[in-house]
mmCIF file of C-alpha atoms and ligand atoms in Angstrom:
data_model
loop_
_atom_site.group_PDB
_atom_site.id
_atom_site.type_symbol
_atom_site.label_atom_id
_atom_site.label_comp_id
_atom_site.label_asym_id
_atom_site.label_seq_id
_atom_site.Cartn_x
_atom_site.Cartn_y
_atom_site.Cartn_z
ATOM 1 C CA MET A 1304 29.316 66.617 82.982
ATOM 2 C CA GLU A 1305 29.602 66.693 86.773
ATOM 3 C CA THR A 1306 28.128 69.680 88.610
ATOM 4 C CA ARG A 1307 29.945 69.603 91.969
ATOM 5 C CA PRO A 1308 32.394 72.464 92.645
ATOM 6 C CA ILE A 1309 35.854 72.241 91.089
ATOM 7 C CA THR A 1310 38.450 71.606 93.797
ATOM 8 C CA ARG A 1311 42.065 72.789 93.778
ATOM 9 C CA GLU A 1312 43.136 69.248 92.976
ATOM 10 C CA ASP A 1313 40.691 69.116 90.029
ATOM 11 C CA ALA A 1314 42.149 72.388 88.730
ATOM 12 C CA ALA A 1315 45.691 71.118 89.286
ATOM 13 C CA LEU A 1316 44.996 67.903 87.372
ATOM 14 C CA GLU A 1317 43.378 69.830 84.532
ATOM 15 C CA ARG A 1318 46.471 72.034 84.334
ATOM 16 C CA ALA A 1319 48.767 68.984 84.550
ATOM 17 C CA LEU A 1320 46.918 67.470 81.567
ATOM 18 C CA ASP A 1321 47.380 70.667 79.539
ATOM 19 C CA LEU A 1322 51.075 70.589 80.386
ATOM 20 C CA ALA A 1323 51.388 66.903 79.510
ATOM 21 C CA ALA A 1324 49.925 67.566 76.050
ATOM 22 C CA ARG A 1325 52.901 69.837 75.311
ATOM 23 C CA GLY A 1326 55.177 66.780 75.360
ATOM 24 C CA THR A 1327 56.200 64.773 72.331
ATOM 25 C CA LEU A 1328 54.940 61.390 71.134
ATOM 26 C CA ALA A 1329 58.410 60.516 69.912
ATOM 27 C CA GLY A 1330 60.971 58.580 71.872
ATOM 28 C CA GLY A 1331 59.059 55.911 73.749
ATOM 29 C CA ASN A 1332 58.230 57.926 76.886
ATOM 30 C CA PRO A 1333 54.743 58.952 78.034
ATOM 31 C CA ARG A 1334 53.499 62.534 77.967
ATOM 32 C CA VAL A 1335 53.143 63.523 81.646
ATOM 33 C CA GLY A 1336 52.365 66.732 83.513
ATOM 34 C CA CYS A 1337 52.697 67.602 87.222
ATOM 35 C CA VAL A 1338 51.477 70.437 89.466
ATOM 36 C CA LEU A 1339 52.805 70.874 93.016
ATOM 37 C CA LEU A 1340 50.378 72.319 95.588
ATOM 38 C CA ALA A 1341 51.546 73.691 98.951
ATOM 39 C CA ALA A 1342 49.730 72.506 102.085
ATOM 40 C CA ASP A 1343 47.527 75.625 101.869
ATOM 41 C CA GLY A 1344 46.520 74.697 98.299
ATOM 42 C CA ALA A 1345 48.609 77.355 96.514
ATOM 43 C CA VAL A 1346 50.405 76.290 93.326
ATOM 44 C CA LEU A 1347 54.133 75.999 94.067
ATOM 45 C CA ALA A 1348 55.356 74.906 90.644
ATOM 46 C CA GLU A 1349 54.510 72.861 87.560
ATOM 47 C CA GLY A 1350 56.388 70.782 85.033
ATOM 48 C CA TRP A 1351 56.006 68.404 82.118
ATOM 49 C CA HIS A 1352 58.103 65.783 80.423
ATOM 50 C CA ARG A 1353 59.742 67.040 77.247
ATOM 51 C CA GLY A 1354 60.822 63.631 75.940
ATOM 52 C CA ALA A 1355 63.175 60.705 76.509
ATOM 53 C CA GLY A 1356 66.384 61.623 78.308
ATOM 54 C CA THR A 1357 64.971 64.839 79.789
ATOM 55 C CA ALA A 1358 63.598 65.407 83.306
ATOM 56 C CA HIS A 1359 60.332 63.666 84.146
ATOM 57 C CA ALA A 1360 57.343 65.899 84.923
ATOM 58 C CA GLU A 1361 57.732 65.549 88.706
ATOM 59 C CA ALA A 1362 61.475 66.333 88.578
ATOM 60 C CA ALA A 1363 60.823 69.299 86.269
ATOM 61 C CA ALA A 1364 58.201 70.637 88.696
ATOM 62 C CA LEU A 1365 60.475 70.146 91.723
ATOM 63 C CA ALA A 1366 63.280 71.959 89.899
ATOM 64 C CA ALA A 1367 60.906 74.837 89.110
ATOM 65 C CA VAL A 1368 60.070 75.565 92.771
ATOM 66 C CA ALA A 1369 61.411 79.028 93.652
ATOM 67 C CA PRO A 1370 64.216 78.982 96.286
ATOM 68 C CA GLN A 1371 62.077 80.931 98.773
ATOM 69 C CA ASP A 1372 59.290 78.320 98.397
ATOM 70 C CA ARG A 1373 61.386 75.178 98.867
ATOM 71 C CA ALA A 1374 60.445 74.847 102.548
ATOM 72 C CA ARG A 1375 56.772 74.748 101.490
ATOM 73 C CA LEU A 1376 57.390 71.425 99.739
ATOM 74 C CA VAL A 1377 57.192 69.778 103.164
ATOM 75 C CA GLY A 1378 53.593 68.602 103.381
ATOM 76 C CA ALA A 1379 52.906 69.489 99.728
ATOM 77 C CA THR A 1380 50.707 67.544 97.261
ATOM 78 C CA ALA A 1381 51.918 66.413 93.841
ATOM 79 C CA VAL A 1382 49.110 66.111 91.278
ATOM 80 C CA VAL A 1383 50.388 64.013 88.359
ATOM 81 C CA THR A 1384 48.781 62.602 85.220
ATOM 82 C CA LEU A 1385 50.625 59.269 85.629
ATOM 83 C CA GLU A 1386 51.859 57.329 88.669
ATOM 84 C CA PRO A 1387 55.390 58.499 89.573
ATOM 85 C CA CYS A 1388 58.013 56.139 88.185
ATOM 86 C CA HIS A 1389 60.142 54.013 90.485
ATOM 87 C CA HIS A 1390 63.052 53.029 88.303
ATOM 88 C CA THR A 1391 66.390 54.489 87.359
ATOM 89 C CA GLY A 1392 66.539 54.913 83.606
ATOM 90 C CA ARG A 1393 68.173 57.878 81.962
ATOM 91 C CA THR A 1394 66.891 59.917 84.940
ATOM 92 C CA PRO A 1395 66.482 58.982 88.657
ATOM 93 C CA PRO A 1396 63.161 57.695 90.083
ATOM 94 C CA CYS A 1397 60.496 60.364 90.669
ATOM 95 C CA SER A 1398 59.146 58.454 93.683
ATOM 96 C CA ARG A 1399 62.390 59.073 95.625
ATOM 97 C CA ALA A 1400 62.665 62.690 94.463
ATOM 98 C CA LEU A 1401 59.133 63.504 95.679
ATOM 99 C CA HIS A 1402 59.728 61.766 99.012
ATOM 100 C CA ALA A 1403 63.103 63.446 99.525
ATOM 101 C CA ALA A 1404 61.502 66.848 98.878
ATOM 102 C CA GLY A 1405 58.952 66.261 101.656
ATOM 103 C CA VAL A 1406 55.845 65.765 99.513
ATOM 104 C CA ALA A 1407 53.126 64.291 101.756
ATOM 105 C CA ARG A 1408 50.417 63.436 99.209
ATOM 106 C CA VAL A 1409 50.423 62.250 95.608
ATOM 107 C CA VAL A 1410 47.308 62.227 93.422
ATOM 108 C CA HIS A 1411 47.828 60.483 90.073
ATOM 109 C CA ALA A 1412 45.285 60.121 87.272
ATOM 110 C CA LEU A 1413 46.464 56.713 86.055
ATOM 111 C CA ASP A 1414 48.569 53.805 87.298
ATOM 112 C CA ASP A 1415 51.764 53.170 85.334
ATOM 113 C CA PRO A 1416 51.024 50.025 83.258
ATOM 114 C CA THR A 1417 54.684 49.211 82.573
ATOM 115 C CA PRO A 1418 56.333 46.662 84.870
ATOM 116 C CA ARG A 1419 59.689 48.457 84.443
ATOM 117 C CA ALA A 1420 58.618 51.904 85.660
ATOM 118 C CA GLY A 1421 55.601 51.014 87.834
ATOM 119 C CA GLY A 1422 55.639 50.543 91.605
ATOM 120 C CA GLY A 1423 56.136 54.205 92.531
ATOM 121 C CA ALA A 1424 52.791 54.460 94.327
ATOM 122 C CA ALA A 1425 53.418 51.356 96.451
ATOM 123 C CA TRP A 1426 56.923 52.494 97.418
ATOM 124 C CA LEU A 1427 55.731 55.984 98.355
ATOM 125 C CA ARG A 1428 52.953 54.490 100.494
ATOM 126 C CA GLU A 1429 55.562 52.409 102.320
ATOM 127 C CA GLN A 1430 57.340 55.675 103.138
ATOM 128 C CA GLY A 1431 54.138 57.023 104.686
ATOM 129 C CA VAL A 1432 53.084 59.248 101.766
ATOM 130 C CA ASP A 1433 49.314 59.466 101.153
ATOM 131 C CA VAL A 1434 49.033 58.168 97.559
ATOM 132 C CA VAL A 1435 45.652 58.067 95.820
ATOM 133 C CA THR A 1436 44.413 57.818 92.270
ATOM 134 C CA ALA A 1437 42.348 60.715 90.950
ATOM 135 C CA ALA A 1438 39.268 58.470 91.089
ATOM 136 C CA GLU A 1439 39.957 57.589 94.747
ATOM 137 C CA ALA A 1440 40.454 61.292 95.482
ATOM 138 C CA GLY A 1441 37.027 61.987 93.959
ATOM 139 C CA LEU A 1442 38.372 64.183 91.153
ATOM 140 C CA ARG A 1443 36.228 64.792 88.095
ATOM 141 C CA GLY A 1444 35.761 61.703 85.943
ATOM 142 C CA GLU A 1445 36.295 63.541 82.656
ATOM 143 C CA LEU A 1446 39.836 64.409 83.775
ATOM 144 C CA VAL A 1447 40.675 60.737 84.190
ATOM 145 C CA THR A 1448 39.170 60.056 80.755
ATOM 146 C CA ARG A 1449 41.376 62.801 79.278
ATOM 147 C CA ALA A 1450 44.432 61.312 80.944
ATOM 148 C CA ARG A 1451 43.571 57.904 79.520
ATOM 149 C CA GLU A 1452 43.125 59.321 76.015
ATOM 150 C CA LEU A 1453 46.396 61.210 76.272
ATOM 151 C CA LEU A 1454 48.312 58.061 77.166
ATOM 152 C CA ALA A 1455 46.332 55.447 75.205
ATOM 153 C CA SER A 1456 48.692 55.220 72.252
ATOM 154 C CA TRP A 1457 51.807 55.041 74.435
ATOM 155 C CA ALA A 1458 50.314 52.453 76.796
ATOM 156 C CA THR A 1459 48.914 50.322 73.962
ATOM 157 C CA ALA A 1460 52.158 50.393 71.999
ATOM 158 C CA GLY A 1461 54.226 49.593 75.064
ATOM 159 C CA LEU A 1462 52.212 46.567 76.090
ATOM 160 C CA ARG A 1463 51.547 44.855 72.754
ATOM 161 C CA GLY A 1464 54.995 44.943 71.172
ATOM 162 C CA ARG A 1465 54.407 47.123 68.113
ATOM 163 C CA PRO A 1466 54.120 50.869 67.669
ATOM 164 C CA TRP A 1467 50.868 52.825 67.506
ATOM 165 C CA LEU A 1468 50.300 53.222 63.776
ATOM 166 C CA ILE A 1469 48.712 56.382 62.360
ATOM 167 C CA GLY A 1470 47.515 56.011 58.771
ATOM 168 C CA LYS A 1471 47.596 59.307 56.893
ATOM 169 C CA THR A 1472 45.728 60.107 53.697
ATOM 170 C CA ALA A 1473 45.437 63.319 51.708
ATOM 171 C CA THR A 1474 42.456 62.937 49.414
ATOM 172 C CA THR A 1475 40.175 64.819 47.111
ATOM 173 C CA LEU A 1476 36.464 65.091 47.896
ATOM 174 C CA ASP A 1477 35.982 62.041 45.708
ATOM 175 C CA GLY A 1478 38.476 60.049 47.784
ATOM 176 C CA ARG A 1479 41.410 60.032 45.343
ATOM 177 C CA VAL A 1480 45.068 60.313 46.339
ATOM 178 C CA ALA A 1481 46.563 60.969 42.894
ATOM 179 C CA ALA A 1482 45.605 61.812 39.308
ATOM 180 C CA PRO A 1483 45.627 59.053 36.662
ATOM 181 C CA ASP A 1484 49.235 60.002 35.738
ATOM 182 C CA ALA A 1485 50.260 59.353 39.414
ATOM 183 C CA THR A 1486 50.828 63.044 40.174
ATOM 184 C CA SER A 1487 49.538 64.093 43.597
ATOM 185 C CA ARG A 1488 51.290 67.397 44.306
ATOM 186 C CA TRP A 1489 49.481 69.074 45.757
ATOM 187 C CA ILE A 1490 46.024 67.824 46.615
ATOM 188 C CA THR A 1491 45.912 69.657 49.953
ATOM 189 C CA GLY A 1492 46.841 73.280 50.648
ATOM 190 C CA PRO A 1493 49.750 74.792 52.591
ATOM 191 C CA GLU A 1494 47.997 74.770 55.993
ATOM 192 C CA ALA A 1495 47.224 71.056 55.780
ATOM 193 C CA ARG A 1496 50.763 70.304 54.613
ATOM 194 C CA ALA A 1497 52.215 72.359 57.476
ATOM 195 C CA HIS A 1498 50.064 70.400 59.912
ATOM 196 C CA ALA A 1499 51.248 67.121 58.397
ATOM 197 C CA HIS A 1500 54.827 68.293 59.023
ATOM 198 C CA GLU A 1501 53.947 68.966 62.667
ATOM 199 C CA VAL A 1502 52.672 65.398 62.998
ATOM 200 C CA ARG A 1503 55.843 64.074 61.351
ATOM 201 C CA GLY A 1504 57.808 65.985 63.965
ATOM 202 C CA GLN A 1505 55.872 64.193 66.739
ATOM 203 C CA VAL A 1506 56.442 60.589 65.669
ATOM 204 C CA ASP A 1507 59.422 58.234 65.794
ATOM 205 C CA ALA A 1508 59.242 57.035 62.204
ATOM 206 C CA ILE A 1509 57.487 57.575 58.871
ATOM 207 C CA VAL A 1510 56.760 54.560 56.679
ATOM 208 C CA VAL A 1511 56.016 54.534 52.945
ATOM 209 C CA GLY A 1512 55.921 51.875 50.234
ATOM 210 C CA THR A 1513 58.359 51.759 47.328
ATOM 211 C CA GLY A 1514 55.504 52.881 45.055
ATOM 212 C CA THR A 1515 55.380 56.289 46.742
ATOM 213 C CA VAL A 1516 59.163 56.675 46.587
ATOM 214 C CA LEU A 1517 59.183 55.854 42.863
ATOM 215 C CA ALA A 1518 56.162 58.054 42.018
ATOM 216 C CA ASP A 1519 56.780 61.104 44.230
ATOM 217 C CA ASP A 1520 60.449 60.950 45.254
ATOM 218 C CA PRO A 1521 59.569 62.463 48.648
ATOM 219 C CA ALA A 1522 62.259 63.684 51.089
ATOM 220 C CA LEU A 1523 59.988 62.795 54.062
ATOM 221 C CA THR A 1524 61.889 65.173 56.310
ATOM 222 C CA VAL A 1525 60.340 67.569 58.817
ATOM 223 C CA ARG A 1526 60.547 71.246 57.985
ATOM 224 C CA THR A 1527 60.011 74.030 60.500
ATOM 225 C CA PRO A 1528 57.389 76.660 59.538
ATOM 226 C CA GLY A 1529 60.184 78.913 58.216
ATOM 227 C CA GLY A 1530 61.450 76.189 55.863
ATOM 228 C CA PRO A 1531 64.690 74.828 57.377
ATOM 229 C CA ALA A 1532 64.917 71.228 58.625
ATOM 230 C CA ALA A 1533 63.660 70.611 62.174
ATOM 231 C CA PRO A 1534 66.356 69.616 64.678
ATOM 232 C CA ARG A 1535 64.811 66.194 65.331
ATOM 233 C CA GLN A 1536 63.953 64.038 62.337
ATOM 234 C CA PRO A 1537 61.892 60.823 62.466
ATOM 235 C CA VAL A 1538 63.455 57.724 60.926
ATOM 236 C CA ARG A 1539 62.215 57.327 57.333
ATOM 237 C CA VAL A 1540 61.364 53.753 56.379
ATOM 238 C CA VAL A 1541 60.689 52.408 52.871
ATOM 239 C CA VAL A 1542 58.956 49.015 52.623
ATOM 240 C CA GLY A 1543 58.904 46.965 49.399
ATOM 241 C CA GLU A 1544 61.091 44.777 47.239
ATOM 242 C CA ARG A 1545 62.046 47.235 44.519
ATOM 243 C CA PRO A 1546 65.295 49.118 45.157
ATOM 244 C CA VAL A 1547 65.314 52.730 46.270
ATOM 245 C CA PRO A 1548 66.845 54.651 43.326
ATOM 246 C CA ALA A 1549 70.365 55.966 43.818
ATOM 247 C CA HIS A 1550 69.163 59.519 43.163
ATOM 248 C CA ALA A 1551 66.177 59.337 45.580
ATOM 249 C CA ARG A 1552 65.788 62.466 47.684
ATOM 250 C CA LEU A 1553 65.371 60.508 50.881
ATOM 251 C CA ARG A 1554 68.946 59.194 50.514
ATOM 252 C CA ARG A 1555 70.046 62.767 50.967
ATOM 253 C CA GLY A 1556 68.940 65.199 53.636
ATOM 254 C CA GLU A 1557 68.796 65.037 57.365
ATOM 255 C CA GLY A 1558 68.098 62.000 59.516
ATOM 256 C CA GLU A 1559 68.293 58.236 59.211
ATOM 257 C CA TRP A 1560 66.475 56.255 56.552
ATOM 258 C CA LEU A 1561 65.978 52.496 56.145
ATOM 259 C CA HIS A 1562 64.862 50.237 53.311
ATOM 260 C CA ARG A 1563 63.254 46.894 54.184
ATOM 261 C CA PRO A 1564 62.761 44.807 50.982
ATOM 262 C CA THR A 1565 59.745 42.909 52.296
ATOM 263 C CA HIS A 1566 55.935 42.979 52.316
ATOM 264 C CA ASP A 1567 55.823 41.993 55.997
ATOM 265 C CA LEU A 1568 54.844 45.322 57.512
ATOM 266 C CA ALA A 1569 54.142 43.741 60.922
ATOM 267 C CA ALA A 1570 57.755 42.535 61.078
ATOM 268 C CA VAL A 1571 59.046 45.984 60.150
ATOM 269 C CA LEU A 1572 56.876 47.544 62.875
ATOM 270 C CA GLY A 1573 58.168 44.949 65.348
ATOM 271 C CA GLU A 1574 61.720 45.956 64.472
ATOM 272 C CA LEU A 1575 60.911 49.628 65.047
ATOM 273 C CA HIS A 1576 59.296 48.786 68.402
ATOM 274 C CA ALA A 1577 62.395 46.850 69.444
ATOM 275 C CA ARG A 1578 64.341 50.043 68.792
ATOM 276 C CA GLY A 1579 62.109 51.855 71.309
ATOM 277 C CA MET A 1580 59.756 53.481 68.781
ATOM 278 C CA ARG A 1581 56.146 53.820 69.940
ATOM 279 C CA HIS A 1582 54.500 56.087 67.316
ATOM 280 C CA VAL A 1583 54.774 55.564 63.583
ATOM 281 C CA LEU A 1584 53.123 57.471 60.735
ATOM 282 C CA LEU A 1585 52.151 55.492 57.630
ATOM 283 C CA GLU A 1586 52.203 57.999 54.789
ATOM 284 C CA GLY A 1587 51.178 55.743 51.983
ATOM 285 C CA GLY A 1588 50.449 55.036 49.414
ATOM 286 C CA PRO A 1589 47.194 53.196 48.867
ATOM 287 C CA THR A 1590 48.763 49.743 48.394
ATOM 288 C CA LEU A 1591 50.656 49.795 51.690
ATOM 289 C CA LEU A 1592 47.772 51.422 53.575
ATOM 290 C CA THR A 1593 45.383 48.763 52.266
ATOM 291 C CA ALA A 1594 47.761 45.982 53.351
ATOM 292 C CA ALA A 1595 48.094 47.605 56.801
ATOM 293 C CA LEU A 1596 44.307 47.920 57.176
ATOM 294 C CA ARG A 1597 43.720 44.343 56.067
ATOM 295 C CA ALA A 1598 46.276 43.175 58.622
ATOM 296 C CA GLY A 1599 44.547 45.202 61.388
ATOM 297 C CA LEU A 1600 47.702 47.247 61.998
ATOM 298 C CA VAL A 1601 46.243 50.773 61.754
ATOM 299 C CA ASP A 1602 45.213 52.293 65.104
ATOM 300 C CA GLU A 1603 44.371 55.846 64.091
ATOM 301 C CA LEU A 1604 43.494 57.639 60.847
ATOM 302 C CA HIS A 1605 44.460 61.167 59.850
ATOM 303 C CA ALA A 1606 42.363 61.962 56.809
ATOM 304 C CA TYR A 1607 43.087 65.319 55.160
ATOM 305 C CA VAL A 1608 40.279 66.068 52.708
ATOM 306 C CA ALA A 1609 40.594 68.840 50.124
ATOM 307 C CA PRO A 1610 37.719 70.474 48.168
ATOM 308 C CA VAL A 1611 39.188 69.131 44.931
ATOM 309 C CA LEU A 1612 37.655 66.742 42.419
ATOM 310 C CA LEU A 1613 39.641 64.465 40.095
ATOM 311 C CA GLY A 1614 37.013 62.021 38.881
ATOM 312 C CA ALA A 1615 39.731 59.468 38.107
ATOM 313 C CA GLY A 1616 42.914 58.174 39.705
ATOM 314 C CA PRO A 1617 43.675 55.797 42.597
ATOM 315 C CA GLY A 1618 41.543 55.884 45.747
ATOM 316 C CA ALA A 1619 42.930 56.197 49.283
ATOM 317 C CA VAL A 1620 42.504 52.473 49.873
ATOM 318 C CA GLY A 1621 42.079 49.450 47.668
ATOM 319 C CA ASP A 1622 40.150 46.223 48.189
ATOM 320 C CA LEU A 1623 39.642 45.548 51.891
ATOM 321 C CA GLY A 1624 37.733 42.338 51.326
ATOM 322 C CA VAL A 1625 34.427 44.101 52.019
ATOM 323 C CA THR A 1626 31.555 42.847 49.874
ATOM 324 C CA THR A 1627 28.568 44.225 51.774
ATOM 325 C CA ILE A 1628 27.951 47.321 53.916
ATOM 326 C CA GLY A 1629 27.794 45.291 57.123
ATOM 327 C CA GLN A 1630 31.462 44.430 56.673
ATOM 328 C CA ALA A 1631 32.592 48.068 56.392
ATOM 329 C CA LEU A 1632 35.512 49.070 58.591
ATOM 330 C CA ARG A 1633 34.095 51.644 60.974
ATOM 331 C CA TRP A 1634 36.020 54.287 62.887
ATOM 332 C CA ARG A 1635 35.179 56.710 65.698
ATOM 333 C CA THR A 1636 35.817 60.376 64.882
ATOM 334 C CA THR A 1637 37.987 61.993 67.557
ATOM 335 C CA SER A 1638 38.428 65.435 66.007
ATOM 336 C CA ILE A 1639 37.596 67.556 62.987
ATOM 337 C CA ARG A 1640 39.720 70.565 62.174
ATOM 338 C CA ARG A 1641 39.634 73.081 59.376
ATOM 339 C CA LEU A 1642 43.053 73.803 57.852
ATOM 340 C CA GLY A 1643 42.712 76.543 55.252
ATOM 341 C CA ASP A 1644 40.361 75.157 52.604
ATOM 342 C CA ASP A 1645 40.908 71.589 53.778
ATOM 343 C CA VAL A 1646 39.574 69.497 56.657
ATOM 344 C CA LEU A 1647 41.448 67.082 58.876
ATOM 345 C CA LEU A 1648 39.396 64.273 60.364
ATOM 346 C CA THR A 1649 41.108 62.086 62.955
ATOM 347 C CA ALA A 1650 39.554 58.784 63.947
ATOM 348 C CA LEU A 1651 40.250 55.743 66.068
ATOM 349 C CA ARG A 1652 39.465 52.189 65.162
ATOM 350 C CA THR A 1653 36.354 50.795 66.784
ATOM 351 C CA ARG A 1654 36.181 47.217 67.976
ATOM 352 C CA GLU A 1655 33.971 46.300 64.995
ATOM 353 C CA GLY A 1656 36.407 48.103 62.696
ATOM 354 C CA LYS A 1657 39.028 45.417 63.155
ATOM 355 C CA CYS A 1658 39.745 43.550 59.919
HETATM 356 N N1 LIG W 2773 47.671 61.621 48.656
HETATM 357 C C1 LIG W 2773 48.271 60.790 49.468
HETATM 358 O O1 LIG W 2773 47.977 60.756 50.664
HETATM 359 C C2 LIG W 2773 49.338 59.894 48.945
HETATM 360 C C3 LIG W 2773 50.271 59.365 49.822
HETATM 361 C C4 LIG W 2773 51.246 58.508 49.305
HETATM 362 C C5 LIG W 2773 51.232 58.195 47.950
HETATM 363 N N2 LIG W 2773 50.322 58.749 47.149
HETATM 364 C C6 LIG W 2773 50.272 58.417 45.716
HETATM 365 O O2 LIG W 2773 50.117 57.017 45.639
HETATM 366 C C7 LIG W 2773 50.746 56.562 44.446
HETATM 367 C C8 LIG W 2773 51.628 55.380 44.774
HETATM 368 O O3 LIG W 2773 50.793 54.318 45.167
HETATM 369 P P1 LIG W 2773 51.298 52.896 45.605
HETATM 370 O O4 LIG W 2773 50.128 52.169 46.112
HETATM 371 O O5 LIG W 2773 52.100 52.297 44.512
HETATM 372 O O6 LIG W 2773 52.331 53.295 46.778
HETATM 373 P P2 LIG W 2773 52.833 52.530 48.056
HETATM 374 O O7 LIG W 2773 51.744 51.906 48.796
HETATM 375 O O8 LIG W 2773 53.715 53.501 48.747
HETATM 376 O O9 LIG W 2773 53.785 51.394 47.476
HETATM 377 C C9 LIG W 2773 53.278 50.188 47.035
HETATM 378 C C10 LIG W 2773 54.405 49.193 46.959
HETATM 379 O O10 LIG W 2773 54.875 48.894 48.243
HETATM 380 C C11 LIG W 2773 55.414 47.571 48.242
HETATM 381 N N3 LIG W 2773 54.824 46.884 49.386
HETATM 382 C C12 LIG W 2773 55.363 46.886 50.632
HETATM 383 N N4 LIG W 2773 54.610 46.184 51.477
HETATM 384 C C13 LIG W 2773 53.566 45.719 50.774
HETATM 385 C C14 LIG W 2773 52.450 44.916 51.120
HETATM 386 N N5 LIG W 2773 52.266 44.437 52.370
HETATM 387 N N6 LIG W 2773 51.555 44.622 50.181
HETATM 388 C C15 LIG W 2773 51.715 45.082 48.924
HETATM 389 N N7 LIG W 2773 52.759 45.850 48.526
HETATM 390 C C16 LIG W 2773 53.680 46.158 49.450
HETATM 391 C C17 LIG W 2773 55.114 46.991 46.866
HETATM 392 O O11 LIG W 2773 56.227 47.231 46.084
HETATM 393 P P3 LIG W 2773 57.415 46.206 45.683
HETATM 394 O O12 LIG W 2773 57.066 45.647 44.373
HETATM 395 O O13 LIG W 2773 58.621 47.098 45.602
HETATM 396 O O14 LIG W 2773 57.550 45.205 46.756
HETATM 397 C C18 LIG W 2773 53.996 47.860 46.389
HETATM 398 O O15 LIG W 2773 53.906 47.922 44.994
HETATM 399 C C19 LIG W 2773 51.493 57.748 43.869
HETATM 400 O O16 LIG W 2773 50.755 58.280 42.823
HETATM 401 C C20 LIG W 2773 51.542 58.721 45.007
HETATM 402 O O17 LIG W 2773 51.555 60.049 44.552
HETATM 403 C C21 LIG W 2773 49.380 59.598 47.609
#
């Protein structure tokens, strides 16, 4: 932890990161936050990106400047978690909007890695704007690390051609996902299930194998805390050769669903990526999760563990080809959270953890 005094730009970037985290993972756009500082260092306005098709963080912040403060944008500093974009997509380029407003300095935590949207910093510099990265501006290193963590899944998914895959398990203390008769409702309690619904609401798609559809007949929709369906539903994807029964609950209900009669999960993920999806939740069951782990497709684990013992029944994962402890797939814990009686452990794959 650095000990030098926190500057106004440090504080602005910290705030911009908090704002960015309010955004959604769904829809292929990065989560970005922006704080506008007047030349005297006062905060003029702030904004964040609420998802594809809506205003970018910089545009949202510019729009939030009070009419009596608009003149103070001349000579202002924009502190942004990601380099301002320089392309016209569903919204106009942020680089031009900042320049037109009179912003004189831009501090961004990270460069935009995408060839399509990048180039904003270079263009702004050509217009005479002072553009620096947070590192060049001497801002606190941990803020840049936070920015990188916030955007890692989006950047990784964008560059490598398949979505960031989150593998979810809900297990007993003895690592089982169902009883011997295949029943699994409910291993975890209401708080953990509500959290799992929140995560569903954040991703582009949910993937399950035919085994889970046949055993559990899940709807896989996102419910709001009060019970009704959330306005945005992820695409529900069933993978496996057996047909989805005509009476299956996922055929009814809100949102799109797809069945891909294949075992080639990588191809299915490639198809979802081509449709602009960047975050996908793999909700099981053990056969599909095992295949995904063996193929090195799982980027992040969400392991809900309940203080329940079954003593028999299928485990969260099957044979991973590990015969000795040195071959174990190892993960790095990123958070631990208590949800009622249950615990949620989230983890990222380590380099050695690659199958
Ligand atoms: N607690 C939890 O977190 C949780 C979550 C989900 C499920 N479950 C439980 O898990 C049980 C179902 O387990 P499951 O393993 O049968 O479910 P599953 O993994 O959802 O489905 C397995 C089926 O998916 C198909 N499949 C698709 N891609 C595959 C691939 N690459 N390799 C192998 N198979 C592939 C195969 O079916 P085809 O023959 O049709 O091709 C396979 O039999 C149920 O008891 C359910 O309650 C628990």
